PDB file of C-alpha atoms and ligand atoms in Angstrom:
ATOM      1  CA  UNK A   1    -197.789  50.098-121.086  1.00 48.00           C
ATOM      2  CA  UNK A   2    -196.558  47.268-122.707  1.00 53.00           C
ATOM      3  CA  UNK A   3    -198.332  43.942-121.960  1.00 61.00           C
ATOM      4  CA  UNK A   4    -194.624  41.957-122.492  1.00 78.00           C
ATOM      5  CA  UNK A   5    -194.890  39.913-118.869  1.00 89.00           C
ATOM      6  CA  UNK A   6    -195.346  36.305-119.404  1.00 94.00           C
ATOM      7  CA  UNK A   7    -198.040  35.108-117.184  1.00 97.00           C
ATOM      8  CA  UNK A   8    -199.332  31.836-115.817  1.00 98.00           C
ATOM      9  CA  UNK A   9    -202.929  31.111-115.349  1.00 98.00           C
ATOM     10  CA  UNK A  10    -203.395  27.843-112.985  1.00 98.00           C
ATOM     11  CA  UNK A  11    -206.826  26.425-113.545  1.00 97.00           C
ATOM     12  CA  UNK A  12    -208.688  23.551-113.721  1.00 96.00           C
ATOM     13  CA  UNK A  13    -211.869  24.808-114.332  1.00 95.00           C
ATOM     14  CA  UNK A  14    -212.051  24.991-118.781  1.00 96.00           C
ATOM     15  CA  UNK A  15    -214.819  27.524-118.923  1.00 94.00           C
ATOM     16  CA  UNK A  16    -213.031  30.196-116.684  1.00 94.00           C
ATOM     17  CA  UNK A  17    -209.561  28.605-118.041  1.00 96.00           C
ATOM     18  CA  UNK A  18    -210.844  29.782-121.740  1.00 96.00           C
ATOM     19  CA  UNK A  19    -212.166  32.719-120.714  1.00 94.00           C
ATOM     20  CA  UNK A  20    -209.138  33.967-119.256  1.00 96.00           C
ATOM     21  CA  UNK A  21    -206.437  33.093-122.228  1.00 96.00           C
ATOM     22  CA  UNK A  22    -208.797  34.786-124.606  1.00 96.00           C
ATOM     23  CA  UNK A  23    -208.596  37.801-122.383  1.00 95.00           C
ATOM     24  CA  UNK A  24    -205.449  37.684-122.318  1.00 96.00           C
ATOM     25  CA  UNK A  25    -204.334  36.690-125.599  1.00 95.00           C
ATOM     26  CA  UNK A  26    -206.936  39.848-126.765  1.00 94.00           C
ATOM     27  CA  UNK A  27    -204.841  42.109-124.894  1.00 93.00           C
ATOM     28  CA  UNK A  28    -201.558  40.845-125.969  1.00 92.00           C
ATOM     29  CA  UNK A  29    -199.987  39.446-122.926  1.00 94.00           C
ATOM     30  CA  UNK A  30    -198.046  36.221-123.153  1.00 95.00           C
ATOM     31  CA  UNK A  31    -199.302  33.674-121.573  1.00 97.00           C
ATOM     32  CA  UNK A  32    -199.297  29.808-120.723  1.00 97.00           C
ATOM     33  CA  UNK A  33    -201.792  27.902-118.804  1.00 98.00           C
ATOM     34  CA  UNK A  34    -201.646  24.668-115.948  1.00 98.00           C
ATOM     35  CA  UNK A  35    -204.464  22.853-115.226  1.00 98.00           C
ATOM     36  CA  UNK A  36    -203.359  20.997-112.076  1.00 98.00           C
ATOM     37  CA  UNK A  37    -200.877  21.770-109.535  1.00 97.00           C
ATOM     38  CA  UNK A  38    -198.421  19.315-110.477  1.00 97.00           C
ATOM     39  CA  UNK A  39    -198.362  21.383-114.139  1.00 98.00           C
ATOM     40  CA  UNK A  40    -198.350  24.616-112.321  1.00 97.00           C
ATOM     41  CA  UNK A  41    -195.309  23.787-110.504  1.00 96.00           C
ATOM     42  CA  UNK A  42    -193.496  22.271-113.457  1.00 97.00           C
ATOM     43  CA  UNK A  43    -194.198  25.664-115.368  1.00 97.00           C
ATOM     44  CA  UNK A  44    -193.000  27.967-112.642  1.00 96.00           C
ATOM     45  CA  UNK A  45    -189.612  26.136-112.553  1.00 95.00           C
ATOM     46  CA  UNK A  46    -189.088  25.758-116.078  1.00 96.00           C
ATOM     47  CA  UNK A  47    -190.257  28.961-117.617  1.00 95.00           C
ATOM     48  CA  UNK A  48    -190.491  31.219-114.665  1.00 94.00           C
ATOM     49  CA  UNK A  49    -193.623  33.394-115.215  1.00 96.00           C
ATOM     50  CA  UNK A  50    -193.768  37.169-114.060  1.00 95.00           C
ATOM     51  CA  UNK A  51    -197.198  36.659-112.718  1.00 97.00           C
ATOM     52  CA  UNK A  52    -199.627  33.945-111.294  1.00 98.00           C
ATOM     53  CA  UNK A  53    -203.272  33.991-111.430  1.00 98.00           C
ATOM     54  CA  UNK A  54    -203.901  30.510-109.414  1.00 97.00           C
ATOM     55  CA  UNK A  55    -207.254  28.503-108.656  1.00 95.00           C
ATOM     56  CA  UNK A  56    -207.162  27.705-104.845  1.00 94.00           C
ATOM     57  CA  UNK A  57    -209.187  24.675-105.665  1.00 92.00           C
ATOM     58  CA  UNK A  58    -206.854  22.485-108.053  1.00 95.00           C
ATOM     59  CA  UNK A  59    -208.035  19.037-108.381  1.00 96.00           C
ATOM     60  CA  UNK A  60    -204.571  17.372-107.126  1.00 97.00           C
ATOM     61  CA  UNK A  61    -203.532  19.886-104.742  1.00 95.00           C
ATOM     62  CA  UNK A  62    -204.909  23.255-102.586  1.00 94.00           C
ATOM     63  CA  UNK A  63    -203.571  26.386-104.313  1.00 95.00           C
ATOM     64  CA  UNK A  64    -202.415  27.666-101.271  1.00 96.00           C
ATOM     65  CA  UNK A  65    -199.857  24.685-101.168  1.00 96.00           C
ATOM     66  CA  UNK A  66    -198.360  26.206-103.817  1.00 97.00           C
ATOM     67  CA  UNK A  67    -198.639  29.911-103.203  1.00 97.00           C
ATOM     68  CA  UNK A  68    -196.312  28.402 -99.663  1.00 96.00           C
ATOM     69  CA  UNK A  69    -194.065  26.399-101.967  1.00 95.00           C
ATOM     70  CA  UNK A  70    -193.183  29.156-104.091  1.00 95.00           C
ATOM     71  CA  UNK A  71    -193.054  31.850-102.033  1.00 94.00           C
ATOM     72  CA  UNK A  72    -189.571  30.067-100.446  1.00 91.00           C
ATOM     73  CA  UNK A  73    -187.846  30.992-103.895  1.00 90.00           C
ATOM     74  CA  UNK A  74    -190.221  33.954-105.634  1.00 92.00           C
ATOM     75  CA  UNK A  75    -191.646  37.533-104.906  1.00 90.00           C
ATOM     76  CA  UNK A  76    -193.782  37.501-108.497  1.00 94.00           C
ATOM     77  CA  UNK A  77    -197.267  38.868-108.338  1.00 95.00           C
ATOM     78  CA  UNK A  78    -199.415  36.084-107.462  1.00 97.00           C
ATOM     79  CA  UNK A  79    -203.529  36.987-107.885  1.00 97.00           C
ATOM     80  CA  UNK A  80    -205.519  33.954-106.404  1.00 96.00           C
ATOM     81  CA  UNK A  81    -208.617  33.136-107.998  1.00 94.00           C
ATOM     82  CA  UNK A  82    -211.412  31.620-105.999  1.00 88.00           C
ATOM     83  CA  UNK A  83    -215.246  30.355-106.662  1.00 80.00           C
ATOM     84  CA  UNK A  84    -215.269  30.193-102.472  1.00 70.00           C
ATOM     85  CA  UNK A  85    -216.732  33.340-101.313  1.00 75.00           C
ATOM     86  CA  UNK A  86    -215.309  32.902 -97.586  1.00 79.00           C
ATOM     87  CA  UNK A  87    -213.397  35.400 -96.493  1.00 82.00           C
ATOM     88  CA  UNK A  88    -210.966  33.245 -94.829  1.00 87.00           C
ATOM     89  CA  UNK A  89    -210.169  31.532 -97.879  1.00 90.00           C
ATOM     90  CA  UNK A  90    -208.703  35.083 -98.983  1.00 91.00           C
ATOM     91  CA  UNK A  91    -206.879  36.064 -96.129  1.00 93.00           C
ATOM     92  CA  UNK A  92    -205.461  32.461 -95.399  1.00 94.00           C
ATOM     93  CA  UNK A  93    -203.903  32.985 -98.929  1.00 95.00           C
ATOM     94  CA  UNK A  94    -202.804  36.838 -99.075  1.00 96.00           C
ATOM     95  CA  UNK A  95    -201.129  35.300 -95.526  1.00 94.00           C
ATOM     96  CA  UNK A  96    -199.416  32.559 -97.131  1.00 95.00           C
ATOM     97  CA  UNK A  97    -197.925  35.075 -99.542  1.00 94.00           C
ATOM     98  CA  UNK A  98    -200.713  36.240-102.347  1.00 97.00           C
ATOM     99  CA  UNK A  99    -200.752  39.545-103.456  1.00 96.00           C
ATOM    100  CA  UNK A 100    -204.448  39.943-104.333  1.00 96.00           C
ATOM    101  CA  UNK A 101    -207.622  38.088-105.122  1.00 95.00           C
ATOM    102  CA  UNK A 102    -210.719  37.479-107.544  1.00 94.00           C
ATOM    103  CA  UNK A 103    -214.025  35.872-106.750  1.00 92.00           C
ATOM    104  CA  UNK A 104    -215.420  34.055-109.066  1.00 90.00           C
ATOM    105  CA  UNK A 105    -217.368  35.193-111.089  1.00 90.00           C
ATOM    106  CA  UNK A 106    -215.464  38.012-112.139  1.00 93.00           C
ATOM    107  CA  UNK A 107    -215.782  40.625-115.695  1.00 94.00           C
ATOM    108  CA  UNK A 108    -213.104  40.960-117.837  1.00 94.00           C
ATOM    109  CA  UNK A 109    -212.331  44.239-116.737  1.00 95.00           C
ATOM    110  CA  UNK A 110    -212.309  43.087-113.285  1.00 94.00           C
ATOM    111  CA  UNK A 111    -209.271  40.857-114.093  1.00 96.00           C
ATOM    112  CA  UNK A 112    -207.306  43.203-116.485  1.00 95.00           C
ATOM    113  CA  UNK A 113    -207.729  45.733-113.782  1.00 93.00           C
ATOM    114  CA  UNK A 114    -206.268  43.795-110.917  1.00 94.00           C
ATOM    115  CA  UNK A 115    -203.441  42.095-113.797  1.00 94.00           C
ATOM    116  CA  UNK A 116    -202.386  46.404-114.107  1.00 93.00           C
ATOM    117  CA  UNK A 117    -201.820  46.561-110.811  1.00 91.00           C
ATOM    118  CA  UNK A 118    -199.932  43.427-110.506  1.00 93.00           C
ATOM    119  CA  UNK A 119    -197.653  44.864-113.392  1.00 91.00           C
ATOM    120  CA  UNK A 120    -197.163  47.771-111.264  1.00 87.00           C
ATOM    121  CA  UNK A 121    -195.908  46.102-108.705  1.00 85.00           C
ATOM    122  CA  UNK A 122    -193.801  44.236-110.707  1.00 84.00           C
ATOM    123  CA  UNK A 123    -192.332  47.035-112.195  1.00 81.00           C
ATOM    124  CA  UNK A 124    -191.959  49.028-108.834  1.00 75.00           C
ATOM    125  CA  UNK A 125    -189.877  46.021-106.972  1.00 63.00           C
ATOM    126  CA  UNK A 126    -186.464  47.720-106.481  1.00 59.00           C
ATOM    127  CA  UNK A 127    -183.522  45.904-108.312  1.00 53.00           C
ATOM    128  CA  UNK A 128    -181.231  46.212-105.264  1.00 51.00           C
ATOM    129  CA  UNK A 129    -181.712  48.098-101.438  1.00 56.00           C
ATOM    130  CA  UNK A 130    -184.655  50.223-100.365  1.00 68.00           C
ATOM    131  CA  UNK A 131    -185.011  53.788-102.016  1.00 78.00           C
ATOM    132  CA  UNK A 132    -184.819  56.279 -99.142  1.00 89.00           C
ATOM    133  CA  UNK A 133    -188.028  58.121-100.759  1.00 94.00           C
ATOM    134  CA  UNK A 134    -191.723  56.737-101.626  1.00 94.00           C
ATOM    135  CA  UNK A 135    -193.569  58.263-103.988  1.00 93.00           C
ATOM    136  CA  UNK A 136    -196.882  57.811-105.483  1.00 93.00           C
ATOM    137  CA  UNK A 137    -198.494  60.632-106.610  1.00 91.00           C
ATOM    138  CA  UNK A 138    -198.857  63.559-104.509  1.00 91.00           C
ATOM    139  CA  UNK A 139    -197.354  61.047-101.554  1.00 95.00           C
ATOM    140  CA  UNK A 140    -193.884  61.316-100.614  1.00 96.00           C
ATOM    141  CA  UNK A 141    -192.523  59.360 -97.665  1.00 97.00           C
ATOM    142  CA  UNK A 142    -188.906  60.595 -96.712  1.00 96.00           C
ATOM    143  CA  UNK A 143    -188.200  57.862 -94.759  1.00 94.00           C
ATOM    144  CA  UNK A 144    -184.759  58.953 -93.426  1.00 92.00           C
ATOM    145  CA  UNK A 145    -186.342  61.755 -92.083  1.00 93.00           C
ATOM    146  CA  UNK A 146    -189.423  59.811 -90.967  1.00 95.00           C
ATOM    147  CA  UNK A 147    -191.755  62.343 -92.603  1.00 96.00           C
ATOM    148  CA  UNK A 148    -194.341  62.222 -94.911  1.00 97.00           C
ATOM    149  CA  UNK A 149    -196.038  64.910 -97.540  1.00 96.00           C
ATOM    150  CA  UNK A 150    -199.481  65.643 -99.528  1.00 94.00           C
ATOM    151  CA  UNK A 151    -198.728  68.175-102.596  1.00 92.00           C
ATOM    152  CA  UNK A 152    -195.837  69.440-100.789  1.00 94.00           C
ATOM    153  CA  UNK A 153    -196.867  70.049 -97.272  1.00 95.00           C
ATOM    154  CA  UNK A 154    -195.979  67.743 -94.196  1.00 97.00           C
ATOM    155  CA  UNK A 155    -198.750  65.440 -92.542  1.00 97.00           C
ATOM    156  CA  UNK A 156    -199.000  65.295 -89.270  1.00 96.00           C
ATOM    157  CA  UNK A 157    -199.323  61.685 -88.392  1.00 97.00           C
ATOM    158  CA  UNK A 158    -198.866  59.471 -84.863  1.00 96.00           C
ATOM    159  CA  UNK A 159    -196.450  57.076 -85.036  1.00 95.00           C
ATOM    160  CA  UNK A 160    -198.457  54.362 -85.512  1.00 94.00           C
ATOM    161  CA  UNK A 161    -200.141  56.284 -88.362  1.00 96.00           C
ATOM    162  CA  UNK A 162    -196.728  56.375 -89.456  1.00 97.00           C
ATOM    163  CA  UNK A 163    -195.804  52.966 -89.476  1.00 96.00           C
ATOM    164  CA  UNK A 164    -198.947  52.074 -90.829  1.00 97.00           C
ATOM    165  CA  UNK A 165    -198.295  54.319 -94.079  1.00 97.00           C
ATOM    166  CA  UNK A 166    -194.616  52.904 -94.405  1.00 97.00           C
ATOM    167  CA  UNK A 167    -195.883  49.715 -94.303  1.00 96.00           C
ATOM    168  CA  UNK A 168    -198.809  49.814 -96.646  1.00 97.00           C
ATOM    169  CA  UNK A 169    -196.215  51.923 -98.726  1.00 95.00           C
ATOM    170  CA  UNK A 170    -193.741  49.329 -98.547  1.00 93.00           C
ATOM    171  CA  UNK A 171    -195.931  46.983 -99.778  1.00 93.00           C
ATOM    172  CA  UNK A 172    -197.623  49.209-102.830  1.00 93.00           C
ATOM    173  CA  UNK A 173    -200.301  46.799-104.885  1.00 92.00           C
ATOM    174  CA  UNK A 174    -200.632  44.293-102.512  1.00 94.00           C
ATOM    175  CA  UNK A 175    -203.262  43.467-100.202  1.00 96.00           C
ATOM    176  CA  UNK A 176    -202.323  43.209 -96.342  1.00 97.00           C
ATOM    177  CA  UNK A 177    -204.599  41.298 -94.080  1.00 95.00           C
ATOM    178  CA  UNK A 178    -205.803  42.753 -91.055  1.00 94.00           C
ATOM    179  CA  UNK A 179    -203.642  40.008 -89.208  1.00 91.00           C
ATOM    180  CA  UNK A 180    -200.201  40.964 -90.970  1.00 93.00           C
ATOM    181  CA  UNK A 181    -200.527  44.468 -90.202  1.00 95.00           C
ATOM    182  CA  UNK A 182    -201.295  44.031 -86.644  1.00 94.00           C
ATOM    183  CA  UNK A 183    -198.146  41.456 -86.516  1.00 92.00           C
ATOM    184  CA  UNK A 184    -195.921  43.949 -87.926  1.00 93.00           C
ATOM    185  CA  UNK A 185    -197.257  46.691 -86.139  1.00 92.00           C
ATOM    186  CA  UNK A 186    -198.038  45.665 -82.698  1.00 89.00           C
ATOM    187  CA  UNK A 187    -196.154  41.922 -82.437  1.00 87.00           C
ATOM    188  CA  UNK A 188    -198.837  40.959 -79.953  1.00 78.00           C
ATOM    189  CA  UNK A 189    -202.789  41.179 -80.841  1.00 77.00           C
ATOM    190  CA  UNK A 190    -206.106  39.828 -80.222  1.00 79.00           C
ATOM    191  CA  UNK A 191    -208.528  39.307 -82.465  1.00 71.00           C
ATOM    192  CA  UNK A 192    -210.271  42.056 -80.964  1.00 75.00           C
ATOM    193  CA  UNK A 193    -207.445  44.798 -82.221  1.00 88.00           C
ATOM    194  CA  UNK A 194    -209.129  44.551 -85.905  1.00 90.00           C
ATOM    195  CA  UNK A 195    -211.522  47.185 -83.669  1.00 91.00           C
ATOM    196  CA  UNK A 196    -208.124  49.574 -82.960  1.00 91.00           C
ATOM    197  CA  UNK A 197    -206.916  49.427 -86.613  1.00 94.00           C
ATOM    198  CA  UNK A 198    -210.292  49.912 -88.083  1.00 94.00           C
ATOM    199  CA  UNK A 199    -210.178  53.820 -86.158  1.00 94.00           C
ATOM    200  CA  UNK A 200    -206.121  54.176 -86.769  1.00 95.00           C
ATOM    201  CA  UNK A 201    -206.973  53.096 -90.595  1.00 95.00           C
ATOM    202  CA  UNK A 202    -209.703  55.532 -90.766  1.00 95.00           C
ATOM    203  CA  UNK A 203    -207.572  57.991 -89.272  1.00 95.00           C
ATOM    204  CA  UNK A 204    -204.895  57.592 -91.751  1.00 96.00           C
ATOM    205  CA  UNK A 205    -207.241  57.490 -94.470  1.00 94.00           C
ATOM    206  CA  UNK A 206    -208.581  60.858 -93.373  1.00 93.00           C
ATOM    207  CA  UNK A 207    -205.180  62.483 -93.362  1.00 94.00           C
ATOM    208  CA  UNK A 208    -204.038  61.225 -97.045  1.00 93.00           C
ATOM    209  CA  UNK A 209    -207.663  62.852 -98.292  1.00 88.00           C
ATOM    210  CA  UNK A 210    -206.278  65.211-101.037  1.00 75.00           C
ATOM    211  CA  UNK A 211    -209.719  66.744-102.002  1.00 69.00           C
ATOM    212  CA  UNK A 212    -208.999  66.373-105.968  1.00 64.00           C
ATOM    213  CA  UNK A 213    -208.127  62.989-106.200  1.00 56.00           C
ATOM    214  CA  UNK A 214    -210.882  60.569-106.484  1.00 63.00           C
ATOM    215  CA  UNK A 215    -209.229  57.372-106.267  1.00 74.00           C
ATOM    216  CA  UNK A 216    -208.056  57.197-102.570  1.00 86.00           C
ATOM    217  CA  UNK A 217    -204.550  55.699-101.728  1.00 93.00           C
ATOM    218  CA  UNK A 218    -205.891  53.050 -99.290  1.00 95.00           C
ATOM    219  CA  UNK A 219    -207.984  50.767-100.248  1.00 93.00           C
ATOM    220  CA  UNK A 220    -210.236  49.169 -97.864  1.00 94.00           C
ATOM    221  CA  UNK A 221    -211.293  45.110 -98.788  1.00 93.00           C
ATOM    222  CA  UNK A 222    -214.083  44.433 -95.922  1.00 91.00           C
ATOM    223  CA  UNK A 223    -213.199  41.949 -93.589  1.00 90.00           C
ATOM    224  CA  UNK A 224    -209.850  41.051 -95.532  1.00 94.00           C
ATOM    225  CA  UNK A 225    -207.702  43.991 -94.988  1.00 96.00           C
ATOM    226  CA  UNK A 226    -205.827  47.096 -96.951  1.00 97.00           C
ATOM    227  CA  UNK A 227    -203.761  47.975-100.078  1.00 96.00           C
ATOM    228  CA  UNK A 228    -201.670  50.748-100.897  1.00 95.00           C
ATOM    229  CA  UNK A 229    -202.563  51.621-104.671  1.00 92.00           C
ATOM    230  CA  UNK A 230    -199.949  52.930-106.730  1.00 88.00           C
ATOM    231  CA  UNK A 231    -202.418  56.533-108.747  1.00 82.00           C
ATOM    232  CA  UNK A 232    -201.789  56.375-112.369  1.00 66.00           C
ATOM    233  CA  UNK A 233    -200.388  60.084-112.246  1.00 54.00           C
ATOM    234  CA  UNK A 234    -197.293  58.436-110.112  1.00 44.00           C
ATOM    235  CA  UNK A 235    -196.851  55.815-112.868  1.00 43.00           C
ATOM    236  CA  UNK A 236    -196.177  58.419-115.515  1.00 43.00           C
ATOM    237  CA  UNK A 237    -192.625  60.004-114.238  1.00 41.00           C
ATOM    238  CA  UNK A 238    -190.765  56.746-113.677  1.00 39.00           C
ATOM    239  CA  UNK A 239    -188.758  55.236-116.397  1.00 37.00           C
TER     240      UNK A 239
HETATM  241 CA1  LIG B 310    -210.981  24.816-109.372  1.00 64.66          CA
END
């Protein structure tokens, strides 16, 4: 894969700002970098980045102003990068629109890793319309015939399994909260649902186990919420 997407790193902190342009300049990505949001905002308008990796504490404004802001005009890949280990830092950001997170402190590999699968998803937005099949790997989703298939053979799923898989599907690479997918699911919840779609998940999860595969499709991020991961195999048959 070519590392050609121009990304934006929005930091304010030098050390970590440093560490991440070197990681990125290493692996041949282009790159520019904002240290407030006032320059992150000035950036996204005038050279329109591909991705955002974005402190959500910038000295002039809350990250998650901007993650609101730019979400009115822009589906890019935005990974928010936090030193605050609360969870509800996370979620109130992957709600306002972020695809994914990082905790600081994070490894190098730890943020090339999550940059791949921002690229995937990139890659994988449709130019125009909604294909009428998924596929990732030995997952296939015929959604016009509301069925969906492991190496071949049909699942048997409810249909809230169902619309659980469509919708983690529909949203490949990106991390849903536990809120989001109980609003698109259900409409109405309490916070005592996260209980329900804990066993539904688990169900689900269950039913997508291939045996061979060792990376699972769902991903589970404790007390956050899920993500649909796009398996390297899938990555290698489309153009
Ligand atoms: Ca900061």
């Amino acid at each position: 894969m070519n590392n050609k997407a121009a990304i934006l790193v929005v930091e304010d902190d030098a050390a970590v700002r440093n560490l991440m342009a070197l990681t990125l300049e290493t692996q041949g990505y282009q790159y520019r970098v904002a240290r407030t949001g006032g320059e992150a905002l000035i950036e996204i308008t005038t050279h329109q980045p591909d991705i955002m990796l974005l402190d959500l504490g910038l000295p002039d404004m809350e990250g998650i102003e901007i993650i609101r802001k730019v979400r009115g005009w822009s589906a890019m890949p935005i990974i928010v990068i936090s030193a605050r280990s609360e969870d509800s830092d996370k979620v109130e950001a992957l709600d306002a629109g972020a695809d994914d997170y990082l905790t600081k402190p994070f490894s190098v590999d730890e943020l090339l890793a999550r940059l791949r699968v921002a690229l995937r998803r990139l890659h994988a937005q449709p130019a125009g319309g909604e294909s009428a099949v998924y596929e990732n790997g030995s997952l296939r989703i015929d959604y016009a015939a509301g069925c969906a298939y492991l190496n071949g053979s049909e699942i048997h799923l409810t249909p809230i399994e169902y619309k659980l898989l469509c919708l983690l599907a529909k949203n490949t690479g990106k991390v849903l909260t536990h809120n989001y997918i109980l609003k698109e699911i259900w409409g109405n919840y309490t916070a005592s649902d996260v209980g329900s779609l804990r066993v539904f998940m688990a169900m689900l999860r269950k039913k997508l186990q291939t045996g061979s595969d060792d990376q699972p499709f769902i991903q589970t991020h404790i007390g956050i919420g899920y993500r649909m991961l796009k398996t390297e195999k899938g990555t290698e048959d489309t153009p």
